[in-house]
Amino acid sequence: MSRADCNQTIYRLVPFMLFAVWALAGCKLVETVHPSDGEQATKASDNERLWYRYPGQEWNSQALHLGNGYFGASFFGGVKQEKFTLGEKTFWTGGPGDSTNNTYGVNPGGKEHVQEIRRLIVEGKTAEADGLAWKCLLGDYSRFGAFSTVGNLYLNFEGHDGEVADYRRELDLHHAIGSVAYEVNGVRYRREYFCSYPARALIIRLTCDKPGALSLEVGIDLAHKKRQPAIKISPEQGIWEASGNIDDNNRPYRAIIKVLPERGALAGRGDVLVVKGADAVTVIYTVATDYRLQPPDYRGADPRAITAKALEHLAGRNFQAIREEHIRDYQRLYLRTQFRLDGVPEREALPTNERWRRYVARDYADLGLKELAFNLGKYLLISASRPGSLPAGIQGPWSCHYSAP
């Protein structure tokens, strides 16, 4: 069985688990748990983390997802190159766009054909009736569009060509923090990622145990290029900025990265920022469009002002303060319920793909896997929709597709 086969169903099982798990014998549910400051330091249990000893390859089955309601980022944990697929809920290719005659999917004149369709049915001409119904009564999807990705954010690391040891990729559901850790060429590297709702930003923290061992490129490969987005690099400010319009919709957007190296040097090269010889690096990413919940055109917000406000909120603050703010905000919701099953600790300590492989092989001793699914469901719902953002769609704020299926 491949790694993809071992992993891909866990996300799909979440809705089932959330409902079915209530009927399981031996469950213990505690409601209305209010987190205190002291609880932030609580370590995630084995049933509050997804973790693997290898990087992900496939988005649908192996990427780990972060979100703050407004947008999402999915990471793979590559050693030489980290890739985040970026989603934002209002990145939609359809809608009014540039069209002056958009009918919002309504097919005009449909009611005039109802009597004819009825007649055909009565006469037994069901195929003709069905064809006419499809043509005249169903909506027009030609301009409906699809949920789309912003693009891919890349971190390309230097000095990572050696043999990799002690690799671990993890999503901590208790704190809503992703991480990647490994050793290469005698240097221990660690990365932490989270999408903060209060900050409206993706925060990336890169550290190593050898001074000056962090060198990398940072940039985004944008998905929407038909309207030639403007990319501006300002190395002296540590800013990568893109202003553009969504293809086939013309909705304005702005994406911005702020890179904050500790020691080392920061420069620009082409359309990327380049960090050389840093001890640690903090990367901040945020994105917004002009979407406003006001018909008929749903426009009017200022993406430049929204992204500038996000950076303003973080200006002058250290990583630890931003991290603690994120955890407090997230745990206010996550710790409202706790679900416990009397599982097998030895099984729960295994990597997630190994736990799932055994379950697929009809070894059901690992009750904690159901507890993990419950916690994952809570995490995904909190990450997918928060006050002020759009409701969570079928795949939340996460997308790796130009036109999501």
Coordinates of C-alpha atoms in Angstrom, one line a residue:
M1 CA 0.0 0.0 0.0
S2 CA 1.4 3.4 -1.0
R3 CA 1.8 6.3 1.4
A4 CA -1.0 8.1 -0.4
D5 CA -3.3 5.1 0.1
C6 CA -2.4 5.1 3.8
N7 CA -3.1 8.8 4.3
Q8 CA -5.7 10.2 1.9
T9 CA -8.9 8.9 3.5
I10 CA -8.3 10.4 7.0
Y11 CA -9.5 13.9 5.9
R12 CA -12.5 12.3 4.0
L13 CA -13.5 10.4 7.1
V14 CA -13.7 13.5 9.4
P15 CA -17.5 14.2 8.8
F16 CA -18.3 10.5 9.4
M17 CA -16.2 10.3 12.5
L18 CA -17.7 13.4 14.0
F19 CA -21.1 11.8 14.0
A20 CA -20.3 8.1 14.4
V21 CA -17.9 8.7 17.3
W22 CA -20.7 9.6 19.7
A23 CA -22.0 6.1 19.6
L24 CA -18.7 4.5 20.6
A25 CA -18.4 2.7 23.9
G26 CA -16.1 4.1 26.5
C27 CA -16.2 7.7 25.3
K28 CA -15.8 10.7 27.6
L29 CA -17.0 14.1 26.4
V30 CA -16.3 17.2 28.5
E31 CA -18.1 20.4 27.4
T32 CA -17.4 24.1 27.9
V33 CA -13.8 23.9 28.8
H34 CA -12.4 27.5 29.1
P35 CA -8.7 27.8 28.5
S36 CA -6.5 29.8 30.8
D37 CA -3.1 31.3 30.1
G38 CA -1.5 28.3 31.7
E39 CA -3.2 25.9 29.4
Q40 CA -1.3 27.3 26.4
A41 CA 1.8 25.4 27.5
T42 CA -0.1 22.1 27.6
K43 CA 1.6 19.6 25.2
A44 CA -0.6 18.1 22.5
S45 CA -1.5 14.5 23.1
D46 CA -0.8 11.8 20.6
N47 CA -4.4 12.1 19.4
E48 CA -4.0 15.8 18.8
R49 CA -1.3 15.6 16.1
L50 CA -0.8 14.3 12.6
W51 CA 2.9 13.4 12.1
Y52 CA 5.0 11.7 9.5
R53 CA 8.7 10.8 8.9
Y54 CA 8.7 11.9 5.3
P55 CA 7.7 15.0 3.3
G56 CA 4.3 15.1 1.5
Q57 CA 4.0 14.7 -2.2
E58 CA 0.3 14.9 -3.0
W59 CA -1.9 17.8 -2.0
N60 CA -5.1 15.9 -1.6
S61 CA -3.7 13.1 0.6
Q62 CA -0.5 14.3 2.2
A63 CA -0.3 18.1 2.6
L64 CA -1.1 19.5 6.0
H65 CA -3.5 22.4 6.1
L66 CA -3.4 25.7 8.0
G67 CA -6.1 28.4 8.0
N68 CA -7.5 31.5 9.7
G69 CA -10.9 31.7 8.1
Y70 CA -9.9 34.2 5.5
F71 CA -7.3 32.2 3.7
G72 CA -5.5 28.9 3.9
A73 CA -2.0 27.5 3.3
S74 CA -1.1 23.8 2.8
F75 CA 2.5 22.7 3.4
F76 CA 4.4 19.6 2.3
G77 CA 7.6 19.7 4.4
G78 CA 10.2 19.4 1.6
V79 CA 13.8 19.7 2.8
K80 CA 15.4 21.6 0.0
Q81 CA 12.2 23.3 -1.0
E82 CA 9.1 24.0 1.1
K83 CA 6.0 24.7 -0.8
F84 CA 2.8 26.3 0.5
T85 CA -0.3 26.1 -1.8
L86 CA -2.2 29.3 -1.1
G87 CA -6.0 29.6 -1.0
E88 CA -8.2 32.6 -0.3
K89 CA -12.0 32.3 -0.2
T90 CA -12.8 35.1 -2.6
F91 CA -10.4 33.9 -5.3
W92 CA -13.1 32.9 -7.7
T93 CA -12.7 33.0 -11.4
G94 CA -16.4 33.5 -12.2
G95 CA -19.1 36.1 -11.3
P96 CA -19.9 39.4 -12.9
G97 CA -16.2 40.2 -13.8
D98 CA -15.9 42.2 -17.0
S99 CA -19.2 41.1 -18.4
T100 CA -22.0 43.6 -18.9
N101 CA -24.7 41.0 -19.4
N102 CA -24.1 38.5 -16.7
T103 CA -27.3 36.9 -15.6
Y104 CA -25.8 35.1 -12.5
G105 CA -26.6 31.7 -13.8
V106 CA -30.2 32.3 -14.5
N107 CA -31.3 30.9 -17.9
P108 CA -33.9 33.4 -19.3
G109 CA -37.1 32.1 -20.8
G110 CA -37.1 28.8 -19.0
K111 CA -40.7 29.0 -17.9
E112 CA -42.0 29.3 -21.5
H113 CA -40.9 25.7 -22.1
V114 CA -42.6 24.1 -19.1
Q115 CA -45.8 23.2 -20.9
E116 CA -43.9 21.7 -23.8
I117 CA -41.7 19.6 -21.5
R118 CA -44.9 18.3 -19.8
R119 CA -46.5 17.4 -23.1
L120 CA -43.4 15.5 -24.2
I121 CA -43.4 13.5 -20.9
V122 CA -47.1 12.7 -21.3
E123 CA -46.4 11.5 -24.9
G124 CA -43.6 9.2 -23.6
K125 CA -40.9 11.3 -25.3
T126 CA -38.8 11.4 -22.1
A127 CA -35.4 11.7 -23.9
E128 CA -36.7 14.8 -25.7
A129 CA -38.2 16.2 -22.5
D130 CA -35.0 15.6 -20.7
G131 CA -32.9 17.4 -23.3
L132 CA -35.2 20.4 -23.4
A133 CA -35.2 20.6 -19.6
W134 CA -31.4 20.5 -19.5
K135 CA -31.3 23.2 -22.2
C136 CA -34.0 25.6 -20.9
L137 CA -34.6 25.0 -17.2
L138 CA -31.2 24.4 -15.6
G139 CA -28.8 27.2 -14.8
D140 CA -26.1 28.5 -17.1
Y141 CA -22.7 27.6 -15.7
S142 CA -20.7 29.0 -18.5
R143 CA -19.7 32.0 -16.4
F144 CA -20.0 30.5 -13.0
G145 CA -16.3 30.0 -12.6
A146 CA -14.6 28.1 -9.8
F147 CA -12.7 28.4 -6.6
S148 CA -9.1 29.1 -7.4
T149 CA -5.7 29.2 -5.8
V150 CA -3.6 32.3 -5.2
G151 CA -0.5 30.3 -6.2
N152 CA 2.5 28.7 -4.5
L153 CA 4.8 30.2 -1.9
Y154 CA 8.2 28.7 -2.1
L155 CA 11.1 28.6 0.4
N156 CA 14.2 27.3 -1.5
F157 CA 17.0 26.4 1.0
E158 CA 20.7 26.5 0.4
G159 CA 23.1 24.0 2.0
H160 CA 20.6 21.2 2.1
D161 CA 22.2 18.7 -0.3
G162 CA 23.5 16.2 2.3
E163 CA 21.8 13.2 3.8
V164 CA 18.8 14.0 5.9
A165 CA 18.4 12.6 9.4
D166 CA 15.7 12.6 12.1
Y167 CA 13.0 14.1 9.9
R168 CA 9.6 14.9 11.3
R169 CA 6.6 16.7 9.8
E170 CA 3.7 17.5 12.1
L171 CA 0.4 19.3 12.5
D172 CA -0.3 20.1 16.2
L173 CA -4.1 20.3 16.5
H174 CA -4.0 21.5 20.2
H175 CA -2.1 24.7 19.2
A176 CA -2.9 24.9 15.5
I177 CA 0.7 24.9 14.5
G178 CA 2.5 23.0 11.8
S179 CA 6.2 22.1 12.0
V180 CA 9.1 20.5 10.1
A181 CA 12.3 19.4 11.8
Y182 CA 15.4 17.6 10.4
E183 CA 19.1 17.4 10.5
V184 CA 21.3 17.9 7.4
N185 CA 25.1 18.4 7.1
G186 CA 25.4 18.4 10.9
V187 CA 22.9 21.3 11.4
R188 CA 19.5 20.9 13.1
Y189 CA 16.8 22.9 11.4
R190 CA 13.3 23.6 12.6
R191 CA 10.3 25.3 11.0
E192 CA 7.1 26.4 12.6
Y193 CA 4.0 27.6 10.7
F194 CA 0.6 28.9 11.7
C195 CA -2.2 31.0 10.2
S196 CA -3.2 33.6 12.8
Y197 CA -6.8 34.9 12.8
P198 CA -6.1 38.0 15.0
A199 CA -3.1 38.9 12.7
R200 CA -4.8 37.8 9.5
A201 CA -1.5 36.4 8.4
L202 CA 0.5 33.2 7.8
I203 CA 3.5 33.2 10.1
I204 CA 6.6 31.2 9.3
R205 CA 9.5 30.8 11.7
L206 CA 12.8 29.2 10.6
T207 CA 15.6 28.4 13.1
C208 CA 18.8 26.3 13.2
D209 CA 21.3 25.3 15.9
K210 CA 24.3 26.7 14.0
P211 CA 24.8 30.5 13.7
G212 CA 24.5 31.8 10.1
A213 CA 23.3 28.5 8.7
L214 CA 20.1 29.8 7.2
S215 CA 20.2 30.8 3.6
L216 CA 17.1 30.7 1.3
E217 CA 15.0 32.3 -1.4
V218 CA 11.4 33.5 -0.7
G219 CA 8.8 34.2 -3.4
I220 CA 5.4 33.3 -4.8
D221 CA 4.5 31.7 -8.2
L222 CA 1.2 33.4 -8.8
A223 CA -1.6 31.4 -10.5
H224 CA -3.4 34.4 -12.1
K225 CA -1.1 35.9 -14.7
K226 CA -3.4 36.8 -17.7
R227 CA -3.6 40.4 -16.5
Q228 CA 0.1 40.7 -15.8
P229 CA 0.3 41.2 -12.0
A230 CA 2.8 43.8 -10.8
I231 CA 5.5 42.2 -8.6
K232 CA 7.6 44.6 -6.5
I233 CA 10.7 43.6 -4.5
S234 CA 12.0 46.0 -1.7
P235 CA 15.0 44.2 -0.1
E236 CA 15.7 47.2 2.2
Q237 CA 12.2 46.7 3.7
G238 CA 12.1 43.0 3.4
I239 CA 9.0 43.2 1.2
W240 CA 7.7 41.1 -1.7
E241 CA 4.5 42.5 -3.0
A242 CA 2.1 41.5 -5.8
S243 CA -0.9 43.5 -7.1
G244 CA -3.0 42.0 -9.7
N245 CA -6.5 41.0 -10.9
I246 CA -8.1 37.5 -10.9
D247 CA -8.3 35.9 -14.4
D248 CA -11.7 36.0 -16.0
N249 CA -13.1 38.0 -13.2
N250 CA -10.9 41.1 -12.9
R251 CA -11.3 41.2 -9.1
P252 CA -8.3 43.2 -7.7
Y253 CA -6.1 41.5 -5.1
R254 CA -2.9 42.1 -3.2
A255 CA -0.5 39.5 -1.8
I256 CA 2.5 40.6 0.4
I257 CA 5.4 38.9 2.1
K258 CA 7.5 40.4 4.9
V259 CA 10.8 38.8 5.6
L260 CA 12.6 39.5 8.9
P261 CA 16.0 37.8 9.2
E262 CA 18.0 37.8 12.4
R263 CA 21.6 38.6 11.4
G264 CA 22.7 37.8 7.9
A265 CA 21.9 39.7 4.8
L266 CA 18.7 40.3 2.8
A267 CA 18.7 41.1 -1.0
G268 CA 16.6 40.8 -4.1
R269 CA 17.2 38.6 -7.1
G270 CA 14.7 38.7 -10.0
D271 CA 11.3 38.2 -8.4
V272 CA 12.4 36.6 -5.1
L273 CA 13.9 37.8 -1.8
V274 CA 17.2 36.2 -0.8
V275 CA 18.4 35.6 2.8
K276 CA 22.1 34.8 3.4
G277 CA 23.7 33.6 6.6
A278 CA 20.9 34.2 9.0
D279 CA 20.5 32.7 12.5
A280 CA 16.7 32.7 12.3
V281 CA 14.1 34.1 9.9
T282 CA 10.4 35.1 10.4
V283 CA 8.3 35.3 7.2
I284 CA 4.9 37.0 7.2
Y285 CA 2.4 36.5 4.4
T286 CA -1.1 38.0 3.9
V287 CA -3.5 38.4 1.0
A288 CA -6.8 40.1 0.3
T289 CA -9.2 41.0 -2.6
D290 CA -11.7 43.8 -3.1
Y291 CA -14.6 41.4 -2.2
R292 CA -17.3 43.0 0.0
L293 CA -20.6 41.3 1.0
Q294 CA -22.8 43.8 -0.8
P295 CA -24.7 42.8 -4.0
P296 CA -25.0 43.1 -6.9
D297 CA -21.2 43.3 -7.6
Y298 CA -19.8 42.3 -4.2
R299 CA -16.9 44.7 -4.6
G300 CA -15.6 47.7 -2.8
A301 CA -13.1 46.5 -0.2
D302 CA -9.5 47.8 -0.4
P303 CA -7.0 44.9 -0.6
R304 CA -4.1 47.3 -0.1
A305 CA -5.6 48.7 3.1
I306 CA -6.5 45.2 4.4
T307 CA -3.0 43.8 3.9
A308 CA -1.3 47.0 5.2
K309 CA -3.4 46.8 8.4
A310 CA -2.3 43.1 8.9
L311 CA 1.4 44.2 8.7
E312 CA 0.7 47.1 11.0
H313 CA -0.8 44.8 13.6
L314 CA 2.4 42.8 13.6
A315 CA 4.9 45.6 13.4
G316 CA 7.5 45.6 16.2
R317 CA 6.2 42.4 17.8
N318 CA 8.4 39.4 18.3
F319 CA 7.6 35.9 17.1
Q320 CA 6.8 34.6 20.6
A321 CA 4.2 37.3 21.2
I322 CA 2.5 36.6 17.9
R323 CA 2.5 32.9 18.5
E324 CA 1.0 33.3 22.0
E325 CA -1.8 35.5 20.7
H326 CA -2.6 33.0 18.0
I327 CA -2.8 30.1 20.5
R328 CA -5.0 32.1 22.9
D329 CA -7.4 32.9 20.2
Y330 CA -7.5 29.4 18.8
Q331 CA -7.8 27.6 22.1
R332 CA -10.8 29.7 23.1
L333 CA -12.7 27.7 20.6
Y334 CA -10.8 24.4 20.4
L335 CA -10.9 23.7 24.2
R336 CA -14.6 24.2 24.4
T337 CA -15.0 20.4 24.0
Q338 CA -12.7 17.5 24.8
F339 CA -13.2 13.9 23.7
R340 CA -11.4 11.0 25.3
L341 CA -11.3 7.3 24.4
D342 CA -9.4 4.6 26.4
G343 CA -7.1 3.6 23.6
V344 CA -3.7 1.9 23.3
P345 CA -0.8 4.3 24.1
E346 CA 1.7 2.2 22.0
R347 CA -0.5 2.5 18.9
E348 CA -1.2 6.2 19.5
A349 CA 2.5 7.0 19.6
L350 CA 3.0 5.7 16.0
P351 CA 3.2 8.0 13.0
T352 CA -0.2 8.8 11.6
N353 CA 0.3 6.9 8.3
E354 CA 1.2 3.8 10.2
R355 CA -1.9 4.1 12.5
W356 CA -4.1 4.5 9.4
R357 CA -2.4 1.6 7.5
R358 CA -3.3 -0.8 10.4
Y359 CA -6.9 0.5 10.5
V360 CA -7.3 0.0 6.7
A361 CA -6.0 -3.6 7.3
R362 CA -9.0 -4.1 9.7
D363 CA -6.9 -3.8 12.8
Y364 CA -9.3 -1.7 14.9
A365 CA -7.5 -1.8 18.3
D366 CA -6.4 1.9 17.9
L367 CA -9.6 3.6 19.3
G368 CA -7.5 6.8 19.6
L369 CA -7.6 7.2 15.8
K370 CA -11.3 8.1 16.2
E371 CA -10.4 10.6 18.9
L372 CA -7.8 12.1 16.5
A373 CA -10.5 12.4 13.8
F374 CA -12.7 14.3 16.2
N375 CA -10.0 16.7 17.0
L376 CA -9.0 17.1 13.4
G377 CA -12.7 17.9 12.6
K378 CA -12.7 20.7 15.3
Y379 CA -9.4 22.0 14.0
L380 CA -10.5 22.1 10.3
L381 CA -13.8 23.9 11.1
I382 CA -12.1 26.6 13.3
S383 CA -9.4 27.1 10.6
A384 CA -11.9 27.2 7.7
S385 CA -14.4 29.9 9.0
R386 CA -14.2 32.7 11.5
P387 CA -16.3 35.8 12.2
G388 CA -15.8 38.3 9.4
S389 CA -14.9 35.7 6.8
L390 CA -17.1 33.8 4.3
P391 CA -18.6 30.5 5.4
A392 CA -16.6 27.4 4.8
G393 CA -17.3 25.8 1.4
I394 CA -16.8 22.2 0.6
Q395 CA -13.0 22.5 0.9
G396 CA -12.7 25.5 3.2
P397 CA -10.1 28.1 2.2
W398 CA -7.7 25.5 0.8
S399 CA -7.0 25.0 -2.9
C400 CA -4.1 23.9 -5.1
H401 CA -6.1 24.1 -8.3
Y402 CA -6.6 26.9 -10.8
S403 CA -10.2 25.7 -11.1
A404 CA -11.1 23.5 -8.1
P405 CA -13.2 20.5 -9.0

